[in-house]
Amino acid sequence: MRQYDNERIASLEAENVVLRSERDELSAKVDALTAKIVELTKQAFGRRSERAKMAQDVNAEPIGALEESSDPEPDEVPRRKRGQQLGHRGHGRRSYDHLPRVQQIHEPDSKLLVCGSCGAPYAPFGEERCEEIDVEVIVRVIDHIRPTYRRGCNCKATRGRSWRTTSEGSSKKVGCRLGSSPISWWRSFSLGSRSTGYVQHLRCKGPTSLLRLWWERCVA
């Protein structure tokens, strides 16, 4: 009798060892799956508060209670997806009835409209229609021509002046007197003023070599 009891105890101890190992294995799997769920939840709804003690509360609370105890951050609110939302009425197709229409009939090759065996012609069998929105783009170059004028007399009052017409048709002086400081002329050129007529006038009157060199570089 005592021998039977000893064998029974040994068998139960061996079974206990096996059950303990299975329990430890299942516990490790539960921990791994729990960590995976927490990671996926963070990816889906944002970061959770660090005040939630994951390692201590995994075995004490279920996953749902653990998520409720953590303080959600403002960016955890799921954003609205782009495009049409479920449950909302669509906008329908846009109408293009106000656009002018041009019909283009695409007939197949006449050689293909006969039977390959007997040569009998094909009979009309309806048609297929489709619409295409054609946007015509016009690319062009606009030449803005502003006539320029130079002095044609020897009057001292207008010496060294050049005139040109503006887009409104009125005349506008460009440049300065030859005897005055050239700062205003350089300033007008740096600001984008059209001083071409004045420079051409200087070339006709025989400008210095420095000014001629500068002009050749500008027009090159």
PDB file of C-alpha atoms in Angstrom, residues 54-149:
ATOM      1  CA  MET A  54       2.083  48.280 -18.754  1.00  0.00           C
ATOM      2  CA  ALA A  55       4.362  45.744 -17.123  1.00  0.00           C
ATOM      3  CA  GLN A  56       2.538  45.787 -13.775  1.00  0.00           C
ATOM      4  CA  ASP A  57      -1.060  45.914 -15.006  1.00  0.00           C
ATOM      5  CA  VAL A  58      -0.957  43.320 -17.786  1.00  0.00           C
ATOM      6  CA  ASN A  59      -1.760  40.445 -15.437  1.00  0.00           C
ATOM      7  CA  ALA A  60      -3.893  42.491 -13.042  1.00  0.00           C
ATOM      8  CA  GLU A  61      -6.293  44.141 -15.512  1.00  0.00           C
ATOM      9  CA  PRO A  62      -7.672  43.155 -18.893  1.00  0.00           C
ATOM     10  CA  ILE A  63      -6.501  44.997 -21.959  1.00  0.00           C
ATOM     11  CA  GLY A  64      -9.713  47.038 -22.212  1.00  0.00           C
ATOM     12  CA  ALA A  65      -9.364  48.328 -18.652  1.00  0.00           C
ATOM     13  CA  LEU A  66      -5.707  49.100 -19.263  1.00  0.00           C
ATOM     14  CA  GLU A  67      -6.603  51.279 -22.269  1.00  0.00           C
ATOM     15  CA  GLU A  68      -9.273  53.113 -20.252  1.00  0.00           C
ATOM     16  CA  SER A  69      -6.853  53.840 -17.404  1.00  0.00           C
ATOM     17  CA  SER A  70      -4.271  55.422 -19.705  1.00  0.00           C
ATOM     18  CA  ASP A  71      -4.838  59.091 -20.455  1.00  0.00           C
ATOM     19  CA  PRO A  72      -5.320  59.589 -24.197  1.00  0.00           C
ATOM     20  CA  GLU A  73      -3.464  62.401 -25.856  1.00  0.00           C
ATOM     21  CA  PRO A  74      -5.263  64.897 -28.089  1.00  0.00           C
ATOM     22  CA  ASP A  75      -3.762  63.377 -31.221  1.00  0.00           C
ATOM     23  CA  GLU A  76      -5.352  59.992 -30.477  1.00  0.00           C
ATOM     24  CA  VAL A  77      -8.635  61.043 -32.090  1.00  0.00           C
ATOM     25  CA  PRO A  78      -8.856  59.198 -35.404  1.00  0.00           C
ATOM     26  CA  ARG A  79      -8.683  61.603 -38.277  1.00  0.00           C
ATOM     27  CA  ARG A  80     -11.308  61.784 -40.951  1.00  0.00           C
ATOM     28  CA  LYS A  81     -10.329  59.886 -44.049  1.00  0.00           C
ATOM     29  CA  ARG A  82     -10.102  61.630 -47.386  1.00  0.00           C
ATOM     30  CA  GLY A  83     -12.684  61.159 -50.088  1.00  0.00           C
ATOM     31  CA  GLN A  84     -16.322  60.144 -49.942  1.00  0.00           C
ATOM     32  CA  GLN A  85     -17.535  59.196 -46.461  1.00  0.00           C
ATOM     33  CA  LEU A  86     -19.784  56.249 -45.740  1.00  0.00           C
ATOM     34  CA  GLY A  87     -23.389  57.184 -45.119  1.00  0.00           C
ATOM     35  CA  HIS A  88     -23.175  60.516 -46.970  1.00  0.00           C
ATOM     36  CA  ARG A  89     -24.955  61.283 -50.194  1.00  0.00           C
ATOM     37  CA  GLY A  90     -22.691  61.590 -53.183  1.00  0.00           C
ATOM     38  CA  HIS A  91     -22.370  64.610 -55.432  1.00  0.00           C
ATOM     39  CA  GLY A  92     -23.209  62.798 -58.649  1.00  0.00           C
ATOM     40  CA  ARG A  93     -21.638  63.318 -62.041  1.00  0.00           C
ATOM     41  CA  ARG A  94     -20.900  66.843 -63.213  1.00  0.00           C
ATOM     42  CA  SER A  95     -22.942  68.155 -66.115  1.00  0.00           C
ATOM     43  CA  TYR A  96     -21.121  69.470 -69.184  1.00  0.00           C
ATOM     44  CA  ASP A  97     -24.203  70.446 -71.182  1.00  0.00           C
ATOM     45  CA  HIS A  98     -23.097  74.088 -71.257  1.00  0.00           C
ATOM     46  CA  LEU A  99     -19.941  73.270 -73.235  1.00  0.00           C
ATOM     47  CA  PRO A 100     -19.953  73.259 -77.044  1.00  0.00           C
ATOM     48  CA  ARG A 101     -19.959  69.807 -78.576  1.00  0.00           C
ATOM     49  CA  VAL A 102     -18.024  68.574 -81.580  1.00  0.00           C
ATOM     50  CA  GLN A 103     -18.852  65.159 -82.997  1.00  0.00           C
ATOM     51  CA  GLN A 104     -16.065  63.026 -84.382  1.00  0.00           C
ATOM     52  CA  ILE A 105     -17.067  59.833 -86.171  1.00  0.00           C
ATOM     53  CA  HIS A 106     -14.325  57.221 -86.139  1.00  0.00           C
ATOM     54  CA  GLU A 107     -15.027  54.785 -88.955  1.00  0.00           C
ATOM     55  CA  PRO A 108     -12.910  51.633 -89.062  1.00  0.00           C
ATOM     56  CA  ASP A 109     -10.894  50.725 -92.116  1.00  0.00           C
ATOM     57  CA  SER A 110     -13.113  49.627 -94.986  1.00  0.00           C
ATOM     58  CA  LYS A 111     -10.881  46.605 -95.551  1.00  0.00           C
ATOM     59  CA  LEU A 112     -11.849  45.303 -92.121  1.00  0.00           C
ATOM     60  CA  LEU A 113     -15.612  45.591 -92.761  1.00  0.00           C
ATOM     61  CA  VAL A 114     -15.857  42.530 -94.970  1.00  0.00           C
ATOM     62  CA  CYS A 115     -16.030  38.851 -94.181  1.00  0.00           C
ATOM     63  CA  GLY A 116     -12.697  37.144 -94.445  1.00  0.00           C
ATOM     64  CA  SER A 117     -14.239  34.009 -95.949  1.00  0.00           C
ATOM     65  CA  CYS A 118     -16.855  35.131 -98.466  1.00  0.00           C
ATOM     66  CA  GLY A 119     -16.116  38.856 -98.782  1.00  0.00           C
ATOM     67  CA  ALA A 120     -19.653  39.973 -97.825  1.00  0.00           C
ATOM     68  CA  PRO A 121     -19.764  43.483 -96.315  1.00  0.00           C
ATOM     69  CA  TYR A 122     -20.627  44.023 -92.679  1.00  0.00           C
ATOM     70  CA  ALA A 123     -24.015  45.497 -91.764  1.00  0.00           C
ATOM     71  CA  PRO A 124     -24.335  48.461 -89.360  1.00  0.00           C
ATOM     72  CA  PHE A 125     -24.929  47.313 -85.790  1.00  0.00           C
ATOM     73  CA  GLY A 126     -25.470  50.344 -83.583  1.00  0.00           C
ATOM     74  CA  GLU A 127     -22.695  52.494 -82.232  1.00  0.00           C
ATOM     75  CA  GLU A 128     -20.605  53.134 -79.145  1.00  0.00           C
ATOM     76  CA  ARG A 129     -20.342  56.588 -77.581  1.00  0.00           C
ATOM     77  CA  CYS A 130     -17.957  58.135 -75.090  1.00  0.00           C
ATOM     78  CA  GLU A 131     -17.219  61.694 -74.004  1.00  0.00           C
ATOM     79  CA  GLU A 132     -13.873  63.425 -73.723  1.00  0.00           C
ATOM     80  CA  ILE A 133     -13.228  66.827 -72.162  1.00  0.00           C
ATOM     81  CA  ASP A 134     -10.850  68.599 -74.529  1.00  0.00           C
ATOM     82  CA  VAL A 135      -9.030  71.671 -73.201  1.00  0.00           C
ATOM     83  CA  GLU A 136      -7.478  73.854 -75.881  1.00  0.00           C
ATOM     84  CA  VAL A 137      -4.410  75.802 -74.784  1.00  0.00           C
ATOM     85  CA  ILE A 138      -3.234  78.785 -76.839  1.00  0.00           C
ATOM     86  CA  VAL A 139       0.479  79.542 -76.554  1.00  0.00           C
ATOM     87  CA  ARG A 140       1.532  82.784 -78.186  1.00  0.00           C
ATOM     88  CA  VAL A 141       4.191  85.469 -78.018  1.00  0.00           C
ATOM     89  CA  ILE A 142       3.139  89.103 -77.594  1.00  0.00           C
ATOM     90  CA  ASP A 143       5.594  91.677 -78.903  1.00  0.00           C
ATOM     91  CA  HIS A 144       5.364  95.005 -77.062  1.00  0.00           C
ATOM     92  CA  ILE A 145       6.733  97.724 -79.347  1.00  0.00           C
ATOM     93  CA  ARG A 146       7.383 101.164 -77.917  1.00  0.00           C
ATOM     94  CA  PRO A 147       8.795 103.667 -80.445  1.00  0.00           C
ATOM     95  CA  THR A 148      11.787 105.651 -79.227  1.00  0.00           C
ATOM     96  CA  TYR A 149      12.920 109.063 -80.448  1.00  0.00           C
TER      97      TYR A 149
END
